Short mmCIF file of C-alpha atoms and ligand atoms in Angstrom, two decimals:
data_model
loop_
_atom_site.label_atom_id
_atom_site.label_comp_id
_atom_site.label_asym_id
_atom_site.label_seq_id
_atom_site.Cartn_x
_atom_site.Cartn_y
_atom_site.Cartn_z
CA MET J 1 -1.31 24.12 21.32
CA LEU J 2 -2.39 21.97 23.99
CA PRO J 3 -4.86 23.17 26.51
CA ASP J 4 -2.62 22.67 30.21
CA GLN J 5 -5.50 20.92 31.61
CA VAL J 6 -6.19 18.15 28.26
CA LEU J 7 -2.31 17.49 28.56
CA SER J 8 -2.01 16.71 32.09
CA GLN J 9 -4.68 14.34 31.24
CA LEU J 10 -2.80 12.81 28.92
CA LYS J 11 -0.45 12.08 30.81
CA ALA J 12 -1.71 10.62 33.94
CA ILE J 13 -3.61 7.74 30.70
CA VAL J 14 0.00 7.25 29.32
CA GLY J 15 2.62 8.55 31.32
CA PRO J 16 4.53 11.53 31.16
CA GLN J 17 7.16 10.39 29.35
CA HIS J 18 4.62 8.89 26.39
CA VAL J 19 3.59 12.16 25.47
CA LEU J 20 6.02 13.46 22.86
CA LEU J 21 5.95 17.54 22.29
CA GLU J 22 9.78 17.42 20.92
CA SER J 23 9.67 19.63 18.11
CA GLU J 24 11.69 16.90 16.37
CA ASP J 25 9.06 14.11 17.68
CA LEU J 26 6.30 16.30 15.99
CA GLN J 27 8.29 16.33 13.14
CA ARG J 28 8.94 12.44 12.58
CA PHE J 29 5.31 11.37 13.71
CA GLY J 30 3.67 13.95 12.15
CA VAL J 31 3.93 12.92 8.21
CA ASP J 32 4.23 9.89 5.90
CA ARG J 33 6.05 8.92 3.07
CA THR J 34 4.61 11.85 1.53
CA THR J 35 6.78 15.44 0.66
CA LEU J 36 4.00 17.61 0.19
CA TRP J 37 2.86 18.38 3.48
CA GLN J 38 4.54 19.67 6.47
CA ALA J 39 3.40 17.88 9.38
CA ASN J 40 2.36 20.37 12.74
CA PRO J 41 0.55 18.12 15.48
CA CYS J 42 0.26 19.68 18.93
CA ALA J 43 1.73 16.58 20.35
CA VAL J 44 2.27 12.42 19.60
CA VAL J 45 0.97 10.05 22.61
CA LEU J 46 1.84 6.08 22.70
CA PRO J 47 -0.48 4.15 24.68
CA SER J 48 0.26 0.87 25.71
CA ALA J 49 -2.87 -0.42 26.11
CA VAL J 50 -6.49 -0.91 24.71
CA THR J 51 -8.04 0.80 27.28
CA MET J 52 -5.74 3.66 27.37
CA VAL J 53 -6.98 4.08 23.92
CA GLN J 54 -10.20 4.57 24.98
CA LYS J 55 -9.28 6.73 27.29
CA ILE J 56 -7.58 8.63 24.80
CA ILE J 57 -11.00 9.11 22.28
CA ARG J 58 -13.29 10.06 24.55
CA LEU J 59 -11.05 12.67 25.86
CA ALA J 60 -10.21 13.77 22.23
CA ASN J 61 -14.67 13.80 21.95
CA ASP J 62 -14.80 16.43 25.55
CA CYS J 63 -12.90 18.96 24.31
CA ASN J 64 -12.91 18.69 20.43
CA LEU J 65 -9.74 17.63 19.55
CA ALA J 66 -8.87 16.24 16.20
CA VAL J 67 -6.68 13.06 16.03
CA VAL J 68 -4.27 11.53 14.00
CA PRO J 69 -3.63 7.10 14.00
CA SER J 70 0.37 7.08 13.23
CA GLY J 71 1.52 3.48 12.56
CA GLY J 72 4.79 3.24 10.71
CA ARG J 73 4.02 6.44 8.15
CA THR J 74 5.22 4.50 5.21
CA GLY J 75 2.25 5.71 2.88
CA LEU J 76 1.64 7.46 -0.17
CA SER J 77 -1.55 9.36 0.46
CA GLY J 78 -1.23 11.53 2.81
CA GLY J 79 -3.11 9.41 5.11
CA ALA J 80 -1.22 9.63 8.44
CA VAL J 81 -0.20 13.27 7.89
CA ALA J 82 -1.14 15.53 10.40
CA SER J 83 -0.85 19.56 9.92
CA ASP J 84 -3.58 21.02 11.50
CA GLY J 85 -2.57 21.01 15.37
CA GLU J 86 -4.32 17.24 15.64
CA LEU J 87 -2.83 15.26 18.45
CA ILE J 88 -1.17 11.45 16.90
CA ILE J 89 -1.87 7.95 18.26
CA ALA J 90 0.86 5.65 17.87
CA LEU J 91 0.04 2.54 18.25
CA ASP J 92 4.32 1.82 18.34
CA ARG J 93 4.12 0.34 21.86
CA ILE J 94 1.37 -1.95 21.42
CA ASN J 95 2.95 -4.30 19.24
CA THR J 96 3.34 -7.69 20.82
CA VAL J 97 1.73 -11.00 20.22
CA ILE J 98 -1.40 -11.92 22.22
CA ASP J 99 -2.58 -15.28 21.74
CA PHE J 100 -0.64 -17.78 18.53
CA ASN J 101 -2.94 -21.01 18.20
CA ALA J 102 -1.16 -23.46 16.06
CA ILE J 103 -4.58 -25.27 15.08
CA ASP J 104 -6.44 -22.14 13.65
CA ARG J 105 -3.17 -21.17 12.32
CA ALA J 106 -4.44 -17.76 13.76
CA VAL J 107 -1.46 -15.04 15.61
CA THR J 108 -3.37 -12.10 17.44
CA VAL J 109 -1.25 -8.84 17.56
CA GLY J 110 -0.51 -5.58 18.69
CA ALA J 111 -1.30 -3.21 15.76
CA GLY J 112 2.15 -1.89 16.22
CA MET J 113 3.71 -4.75 15.22
CA ILE J 114 6.19 -4.23 12.15
CA THR J 115 5.09 -6.46 9.17
CA ALA J 116 8.74 -8.25 9.24
CA ASP J 117 8.28 -9.36 12.56
CA LEU J 118 5.06 -10.77 12.36
CA GLN J 119 6.56 -12.60 8.81
CA ALA J 120 9.58 -13.87 10.83
CA PHE J 121 7.28 -14.96 14.01
CA ALA J 122 5.29 -16.82 11.44
CA ALA J 123 8.00 -18.24 10.00
CA LYS J 124 9.53 -19.51 13.75
CA HIS J 125 6.49 -21.67 13.29
CA ASP J 126 6.70 -23.07 10.41
CA LEU J 127 4.13 -20.67 8.71
CA LEU J 128 4.08 -17.60 6.44
CA TYR J 129 2.08 -14.23 6.52
CA PRO J 130 2.03 -13.91 3.14
CA VAL J 131 1.56 -10.08 2.63
CA ASP J 132 4.59 -8.57 1.67
CA PHE J 133 6.03 -5.14 -0.09
CA ALA J 134 9.02 -3.07 0.28
CA ALA J 135 8.23 -1.29 3.08
CA ALA J 136 7.46 -5.16 5.37
CA GLY J 137 10.47 -4.04 7.72
CA SER J 138 8.93 -0.39 9.08
CA SER J 139 5.71 -0.77 7.98
CA GLN J 140 2.88 -1.82 10.95
CA ILE J 141 0.11 -4.13 10.81
CA GLY J 142 -2.64 -1.52 12.11
CA GLY J 143 -1.71 0.94 9.25
CA ASN J 144 -1.43 -2.33 6.67
CA ILE J 145 -4.84 -3.14 7.52
CA ALA J 146 -6.48 0.91 7.74
CA THR J 147 -4.75 1.13 4.16
CA ASN J 148 -6.11 -3.11 3.25
CA ALA J 149 -1.95 -2.98 1.84
CA GLY J 150 -1.70 -5.11 -1.47
CA GLY J 151 2.50 -5.40 -2.17
CA ILE J 152 3.84 -8.11 -5.10
CA ASN J 153 2.02 -11.09 -3.70
CA VAL J 154 -1.61 -10.54 -4.34
CA ILE J 155 -1.86 -12.55 -7.60
CA ARG J 156 -1.48 -15.04 -5.40
CA TYR J 157 -2.38 -14.22 -1.86
CA GLY J 158 -4.96 -11.66 -2.33
CA MET J 159 -4.60 -8.05 -0.23
CA THR J 160 -4.21 -7.57 3.41
CA ARG J 161 -8.19 -7.91 3.95
CA ASP J 162 -7.85 -11.72 3.05
CA TRP J 163 -6.37 -12.20 6.22
CA VAL J 164 -7.77 -10.96 8.77
CA ILE J 165 -10.32 -12.23 10.83
CA GLY J 166 -10.33 -10.98 13.61
CA LEU J 167 -10.09 -7.01 14.95
CA LYS J 168 -10.06 -4.93 18.10
CA VAL J 169 -10.95 -1.06 17.81
CA VAL J 170 -11.45 1.89 19.40
CA THR J 171 -14.07 3.77 17.29
CA GLY J 172 -14.34 7.46 17.06
CA ALA J 173 -17.08 7.67 19.61
CA GLY J 174 -14.57 6.05 22.52
CA ASP J 175 -16.52 2.34 21.88
CA ILE J 176 -14.58 -0.87 22.31
CA LEU J 177 -15.30 -3.72 19.42
CA ASP J 178 -14.17 -7.20 19.38
CA LEU J 179 -15.06 -7.65 15.36
CA ASN J 180 -15.22 -11.42 14.29
CA GLN J 181 -13.01 -12.81 17.02
CA GLY J 182 -10.52 -15.11 14.57
CA LEU J 183 -14.05 -17.34 13.46
CA LEU J 184 -13.71 -18.31 9.89
CA LYS J 185 -17.71 -18.77 9.35
CA ASN J 186 -20.11 -15.82 11.06
CA ASN J 187 -23.21 -14.98 9.75
CA THR J 188 -24.54 -12.44 12.03
CA GLY J 189 -25.24 -9.77 10.50
CA TYR J 190 -23.01 -6.57 8.99
CA ASP J 191 -19.06 -7.89 9.29
CA PHE J 192 -18.00 -4.23 10.81
CA ARG J 193 -14.52 -5.81 10.08
CA HIS J 194 -14.22 -4.99 6.50
CA LEU J 195 -15.64 -1.65 7.24
CA PHE J 196 -12.83 -0.97 9.48
CA ILE J 197 -10.02 -2.57 6.85
CA GLY J 198 -9.48 0.47 4.27
CA SER J 199 -11.12 2.94 6.61
CA GLU J 200 -7.81 4.59 6.82
CA GLY J 201 -8.26 5.62 10.00
CA THR J 202 -11.36 7.22 9.52
CA LEU J 203 -14.21 5.37 11.88
CA GLY J 204 -11.58 4.16 14.42
CA LEU J 205 -8.17 2.97 15.64
CA ILE J 206 -7.44 -0.48 15.39
CA CYS J 207 -5.68 -1.87 17.97
CA GLU J 208 -5.27 -5.76 17.62
CA ALA J 209 -5.70 -7.90 14.43
CA THR J 210 -6.20 -11.60 14.34
CA LEU J 211 -4.25 -13.18 11.34
CA GLN J 212 -4.62 -15.71 9.65
CA LEU J 213 -1.66 -17.42 8.51
CA THR J 214 -0.84 -20.59 6.07
CA ARG J 215 1.48 -23.05 4.94
CA PRO J 216 4.48 -21.65 3.71
CA GLN J 217 5.54 -21.38 0.55
CA ALA J 218 7.94 -23.51 -1.34
CA ASP J 219 11.33 -22.16 -2.58
CA THR J 220 10.74 -19.38 -5.43
CA THR J 221 12.29 -18.93 -9.17
CA VAL J 222 11.99 -15.91 -10.79
CA MET J 223 12.40 -14.98 -14.21
CA VAL J 224 13.12 -12.00 -15.50
CA LEU J 225 12.12 -10.91 -19.38
CA GLY J 226 12.88 -7.60 -21.48
CA ILE J 227 9.69 -6.75 -22.79
CA GLU J 228 9.51 -4.58 -26.02
CA THR J 229 5.61 -3.17 -25.92
CA PHE J 230 2.37 -2.88 -22.98
CA ALA J 231 0.93 -4.93 -25.61
CA ALA J 232 3.43 -7.65 -25.48
CA ILE J 233 3.33 -7.29 -21.16
CA VAL J 234 -0.55 -8.08 -21.66
CA GLU J 235 -0.10 -11.15 -23.98
CA VAL J 236 2.72 -12.81 -21.84
CA LEU J 237 1.01 -12.45 -18.99
CA GLU J 238 -2.10 -13.83 -20.60
CA VAL J 239 0.20 -16.87 -21.92
CA PHE J 240 1.90 -17.86 -18.33
CA LYS J 241 -1.34 -16.91 -16.41
CA THR J 242 -3.23 -20.08 -18.36
CA LYS J 243 -0.38 -23.09 -17.85
CA ILE J 244 1.12 -21.84 -14.23
CA GLU J 245 0.08 -20.81 -11.09
CA LEU J 246 2.36 -17.48 -10.49
CA THR J 247 3.43 -15.99 -6.93
CA ALA J 248 4.13 -12.32 -9.17
CA PHE J 249 4.06 -11.26 -12.25
CA GLU J 250 5.32 -7.27 -12.08
CA PHE J 251 6.35 -4.96 -14.44
CA PHE J 252 8.68 -1.66 -14.92
CA SER J 253 9.83 0.07 -17.32
CA GLN J 254 13.82 0.71 -18.78
CA ALA J 255 14.05 3.97 -16.64
CA ALA J 256 12.58 2.75 -13.50
CA LEU J 257 15.61 -0.04 -14.23
CA ASP J 258 18.44 2.36 -14.98
CA LYS J 259 17.78 4.37 -12.04
CA VAL J 260 18.18 1.55 -9.61
CA ILE J 261 20.98 0.13 -11.20
CA LYS J 262 22.33 3.59 -10.65
CA ARG J 263 21.62 4.65 -7.68
CA GLN J 264 21.34 0.34 -5.49
CA GLY J 265 24.46 -0.65 -7.90
CA HIS J 266 22.14 -3.60 -8.95
CA SER J 267 23.47 -5.73 -11.77
CA ALA J 268 21.72 -5.53 -15.43
CA PRO J 269 19.27 -8.82 -15.69
CA PHE J 270 21.14 -9.38 -19.14
CA ALA J 271 22.95 -7.12 -21.27
CA THR J 272 20.01 -6.45 -24.03
CA GLN J 273 18.07 -3.37 -23.38
CA ALA J 274 14.16 -3.63 -23.61
CA PRO J 275 11.78 -1.04 -23.09
CA PHE J 276 10.05 -2.41 -20.45
CA TYR J 277 10.88 -5.55 -18.07
CA ALA J 278 8.66 -8.48 -16.35
CA LEU J 279 9.33 -10.14 -13.10
CA ILE J 280 7.38 -13.63 -13.35
CA GLU J 281 7.78 -15.74 -9.93
CA PHE J 282 6.64 -19.39 -9.13
CA GLU J 283 7.34 -22.11 -7.06
CA THR J 284 10.31 -24.11 -8.09
CA ARG J 285 9.55 -27.67 -9.24
CA THR J 286 11.65 -29.39 -11.89
CA GLN J 287 8.29 -29.35 -14.51
CA VAL J 288 7.18 -26.14 -14.01
CA THR J 289 10.67 -24.77 -14.84
CA SER J 290 10.31 -26.43 -17.61
CA VAL J 291 6.77 -25.32 -18.82
CA ALA J 292 8.24 -21.66 -18.15
CA LEU J 293 11.24 -21.97 -20.44
CA ALA J 294 8.54 -22.97 -22.97
CA LEU J 295 6.11 -20.57 -22.62
CA PHE J 296 9.45 -18.09 -22.91
CA GLU J 297 10.26 -19.53 -26.43
CA GLN J 298 6.70 -18.82 -27.42
CA CYS J 299 6.85 -15.77 -25.84
CA ALA J 300 10.09 -14.59 -27.64
CA ALA J 301 9.21 -16.47 -31.22
CA GLN J 302 5.68 -14.24 -31.13
CA GLY J 303 8.08 -11.32 -30.87
CA TRP J 304 6.86 -10.24 -27.38
CA VAL J 305 10.09 -10.72 -25.74
CA LEU J 306 13.38 -9.71 -26.24
CA ASP J 307 15.32 -11.47 -24.07
CA GLY J 308 15.45 -13.31 -20.36
CA VAL J 309 16.86 -14.48 -17.40
CA VAL J 310 15.97 -17.52 -14.85
CA SER J 311 17.23 -17.12 -11.29
CA GLN J 312 19.21 -20.25 -10.54
CA SER J 313 19.42 -19.53 -6.59
CA LEU J 314 17.77 -18.33 -3.87
CA ALA J 315 20.53 -15.29 -4.14
CA GLN J 316 19.70 -15.22 -7.60
CA THR J 317 16.07 -14.93 -7.18
CA ARG J 318 16.73 -12.14 -4.21
CA ALA J 319 19.04 -10.74 -6.77
CA LEU J 320 16.19 -10.01 -9.21
CA TRP J 321 13.78 -9.17 -6.80
CA ARG J 322 15.43 -6.06 -5.71
CA LEU J 323 15.60 -5.07 -9.32
CA ARG J 324 11.64 -4.22 -8.87
CA GLU J 325 11.43 -4.12 -4.38
CA ASP J 326 14.00 -0.71 -4.91
CA ILE J 327 12.34 1.29 -6.94
CA SER J 328 9.83 3.13 -4.69
CA GLU J 329 13.01 3.71 -2.90
CA THR J 330 15.31 4.99 -5.70
CA LEU J 331 12.56 7.26 -6.86
CA TRP J 332 12.09 9.21 -3.64
CA HIS J 333 15.15 11.44 -4.89
CA TRP J 334 12.89 13.14 -7.92
CA GLN J 335 9.85 13.74 -5.13
CA PRO J 336 8.06 11.74 -7.66
CA TYR J 337 4.14 12.26 -8.29
CA LYS J 338 3.03 8.76 -7.42
CA ASN J 339 -0.49 7.16 -9.35
CA ASP J 340 -1.68 4.39 -8.11
CA ILE J 341 -3.97 3.24 -10.58
CA SER J 342 -6.05 -0.33 -11.26
CA VAL J 343 -8.42 -1.38 -14.25
CA ARG J 344 -9.94 -4.97 -14.40
CA VAL J 345 -6.58 -7.68 -15.76
CA SER J 346 -8.98 -8.12 -18.96
CA LYS J 347 -8.98 -4.46 -19.49
CA MET J 348 -5.08 -3.52 -19.10
CA SER J 349 -4.73 -3.57 -22.89
CA ASP J 350 -6.88 -1.18 -24.44
CA PHE J 351 -6.19 0.96 -20.77
CA LEU J 352 -2.52 0.79 -21.56
CA ALA J 353 -2.91 2.28 -24.58
CA GLU J 354 -5.21 5.37 -23.77
CA VAL J 355 -3.59 6.24 -20.85
CA ASP J 356 0.30 5.65 -22.63
CA GLN J 357 -0.92 7.97 -25.09
CA LEU J 358 -2.88 10.56 -22.68
CA VAL J 359 0.30 10.50 -20.45
CA ALA J 360 2.78 11.18 -23.39
CA ALA J 361 0.77 13.98 -24.93
CA ARG J 362 0.19 15.60 -21.47
CA TYR J 363 3.32 15.07 -19.59
CA PRO J 364 6.08 16.17 -22.43
CA ASP J 365 8.58 17.50 -21.02
CA PHE J 366 8.41 15.32 -17.48
CA GLU J 367 10.52 12.42 -16.89
CA ILE J 368 7.98 8.93 -16.67
CA VAL J 369 8.56 6.10 -14.50
CA TRP J 370 6.29 3.22 -14.88
CA TYR J 371 6.39 -0.12 -12.72
CA GLY J 372 3.56 -2.28 -11.20
CA HIS J 373 1.56 -5.59 -10.05
CA ILE J 374 0.66 -5.32 -13.77
CA GLY J 375 -0.50 -9.46 -13.12
CA ASP J 376 -3.43 -7.50 -10.25
CA GLY J 377 -4.52 -5.10 -13.26
CA ASN J 378 -2.04 -2.04 -11.12
CA LEU J 379 0.14 0.57 -12.59
CA HIS J 380 2.23 2.86 -10.56
CA LEU J 381 2.73 5.68 -13.27
CA ASN J 382 5.28 7.97 -11.85
CA ILE J 383 6.07 11.49 -13.11
CA LEU J 384 9.83 13.00 -11.49
CA LYS J 385 9.94 16.04 -10.82
CA PRO J 386 12.25 18.27 -12.88
CA GLU J 387 14.80 19.68 -10.81
CA ASP J 388 14.49 23.47 -11.33
CA LEU J 389 10.64 23.26 -10.76
CA PRO J 390 9.42 24.33 -7.05
CA GLN J 391 7.14 21.53 -5.56
CA THR J 392 4.03 22.64 -5.48
CA GLU J 393 3.84 23.90 -9.29
CA PHE J 394 4.59 20.43 -10.07
CA PHE J 395 2.07 18.80 -7.78
CA GLU J 396 -0.37 21.01 -9.56
CA ARG J 397 0.49 20.50 -12.96
CA CYS J 398 0.03 16.51 -12.31
CA GLY J 399 -2.66 17.01 -10.46
CA ILE J 400 -4.45 18.70 -13.73
CA VAL J 401 -3.42 15.43 -15.86
CA SER J 402 -4.43 13.32 -12.97
CA LEU J 403 -8.22 14.53 -13.14
CA GLU J 404 -8.05 13.10 -17.31
CA ILE J 405 -6.57 10.02 -15.69
CA GLY J 406 -9.64 9.67 -13.55
CA GLU J 407 -12.13 10.58 -16.15
CA LEU J 408 -10.20 7.54 -18.45
CA LEU J 409 -10.65 5.19 -14.89
CA ALA J 410 -14.16 5.97 -14.73
CA ARG J 411 -14.39 5.42 -18.43
CA TYR J 412 -13.03 1.42 -17.90
CA GLY J 413 -14.53 1.25 -14.43
CA GLY J 414 -11.14 1.41 -12.99
CA SER J 415 -9.61 2.80 -9.67
CA ILE J 416 -7.75 5.24 -8.69
CA SER J 417 -6.32 4.11 -5.89
CA ALA J 418 -5.18 0.53 -6.07
CA GLU J 419 -3.90 -0.36 -3.17
CA HIS J 420 -1.85 2.73 -1.77
CA GLY J 421 -5.32 4.22 -0.38
CA VAL J 422 -7.01 8.06 -0.92
CA GLY J 423 -5.64 10.01 2.21
CA LEU J 424 -4.85 13.47 1.06
CA LEU J 425 -3.07 12.99 -1.80
CA LYS J 426 -6.64 11.13 -3.57
CA LYS J 427 -9.08 12.64 -2.10
CA SER J 428 -10.64 15.08 -4.92
CA LEU J 429 -10.34 11.71 -7.47
CA LEU J 430 -12.53 10.19 -5.01
CA PRO J 431 -15.87 10.80 -7.95
CA TYR J 432 -14.24 9.03 -10.63
CA SER J 433 -13.80 6.12 -8.71
CA ARG J 434 -17.19 6.06 -6.33
CA SER J 435 -20.68 7.72 -7.09
CA PRO J 436 -21.98 10.75 -4.95
CA VAL J 437 -24.01 8.13 -3.57
CA GLU J 438 -21.58 6.07 -2.47
CA ILE J 439 -19.80 8.61 -0.68
CA ALA J 440 -23.14 10.28 0.92
CA LEU J 441 -23.20 6.40 2.21
CA MET J 442 -19.31 6.84 3.43
CA ARG J 443 -20.14 10.04 5.48
CA SER J 444 -23.16 8.35 7.33
CA ILE J 445 -20.73 5.33 7.43
CA LYS J 446 -18.28 8.25 9.61
CA LYS J 447 -21.21 9.47 11.26
CA THR J 448 -21.89 6.58 12.75
CA PHE J 449 -19.17 5.73 14.19
CA ASP J 450 -17.14 8.59 14.72
CA PRO J 451 -19.71 11.80 15.34
CA LYS J 452 -17.97 14.48 16.32
CA SER J 453 -15.78 13.47 13.13
CA ILE J 454 -12.45 14.28 15.49
CA LEU J 455 -10.28 10.89 13.87
CA ASN J 456 -8.19 11.62 10.94
CA PRO J 457 -10.95 14.51 9.73
CA GLY J 458 -10.14 15.46 5.88
CA LYS J 459 -8.54 12.06 4.68
CA VAL J 460 -10.66 10.09 2.10
CA PHE J 461 -13.43 12.88 1.50
CA ASP J 462 -14.36 16.40 3.29
CA ALA J 463 -17.27 14.62 6.16
CA LEU J 464 -19.03 18.18 5.98
CA VAL J 465 -20.33 19.32 2.52
C1 MLT V 1 5.50 -0.67 -4.86
O1 MLT V 1 5.07 -1.28 -5.54
O2 MLT V 1 6.53 -0.34 -5.07
C2 MLT V 1 5.00 0.19 -3.60
O3 MLT V 1 3.70 0.55 -3.95
C3 MLT V 1 5.49 1.57 -3.88
C4 MLT V 1 4.95 2.32 -4.95
O4 MLT V 1 4.51 2.39 -5.35
O5 MLT V 1 5.98 3.43 -4.63
ZN1 ZN V 2 2.88 -1.20 -5.28
#
C-alpha cells in the first residue's frame, strides 16, 4: 500500500488519471510473458515527459520505494515483473517521434513507441529499422533496448545495441543523462549508452532513444528445408553461409511444426516429414536464387536435406515465415520452460550433440520443442509442462536440469541468455556465463547509478550478497 502522501505527490506529478490503482490494471502491468510470478505492484504511474520520470524517481528515492520500469511486457525472463509491492513506471505515454533527420537516417523516439510503429515510420520514409521479431506488434523500443532484443535478422543486421546511437535516461539516482546524442563517432571516455543497453531496468529508465535507420531491404526469398539431424543443420548452415549473404537462418523441429500447424491452421511446407527444418532467407535476385538451388541439391546429395521448398511470391514468403514466427505464441498453451542459450557458431555442432544427449537423458518424460536462430548460435530449447504436473514442481525440475545445461555452456564459453535477458528466471544461472569478478563489478556499477537500489531490485542479480 502506498502512503496517502506519496500517492498525492504521484498524482500531482502525472495527473490523477495517470495513477492506476484498480486491481485489473495492477494485474495487467505487473507481469510480463512469464507465468511463474504473481503481479502485486502498489500502483502504476504513466508519465508523459522525461522530467516527470525524474520527479517520480526522486520521490521514490526519498521514500525508499522500489520501482519496476515497464514497456510492452513481452519479456520472457521476468524482468518486468512487479510482485513485491513495487511502483510501476510505464512508458506508454512517451511514445511519439521526437525528431527525424533524413540526412543522418536517424530518428529519436519516446521509449514507449511500439516496435512495429517505428518500423512503419521508417518504411514511410523509405528506410528500415531492421530489428524484428514476433512480438514487434506490442513490444516497446525502451524495453527492446533494456533487454538488447535480438530476433530473426541478427545474422544480417545485429542486435538492438547495434542501432542505438543515442539515449536519454533517468538514472536510479534521479539524474537525466543525454548519452551520445546520435553521434557516429564519439571517443570521449566511457560510453554509458552501452551500459544501459541490456541492463534490464536496473540502472535507469530509458525515456528516449535515437536509432539509426538503414536503406530498405530488397524483397526476400525464403527456402524451407527438411533436415535429417542436428549435425546436418550446421553443415547446411556452413554451406549456405559461405556462398550467400543470408538475412536469416532459423530452425525448428517437427514437434514445433506440428503444433503450429494444428493450433494456427497453417499448411506444412511440403509432404515429407523431417526431424528438423531450416528456414533460410536471402534477398531476391535471380543469380542468388540459382546459387541457393544448387546448394540445396548439394546438401540433398550429401543426405543432409530430405526435401525443400522455395517461395515464389511475397505471400508464400510470409506464409513460410509464419511457421517459424508463430511457434512462441503457440507454445504458451503448454506453459513451457524456456531456455535461450548460445554458443559460438563454430562450436555449435559439438555443443548440439552434447546438449541433445543431456536433454534426452534428463527429460525422458517431458516433451521437448527445439527452435531458434541457429545462424546466430542461438537455441530456444522449450520444455513443455505435462498437463497434470503443477507448474512450480515442473519449473523446479527444469531448474535442476538447467544447472547442468549451465555447466555445459560454461565449458563451451556459451551464454545462459542469448537474447531474452536474465530477469528473475535466469538469475541463478548467471555465474555460468559471468565470472564472480564480473558480477561484483555489475553490483558496483549498479550502486553508482542507483545508490539506493530502488530500480528493479532482485533482477539480473541480487544487489546485496
Ligand atoms: C523467438 O525466437 O521466437 C523468440 O525469442 C521468442 C521465444 O523464444 O519464445
Ligand atoms: Zn528468439
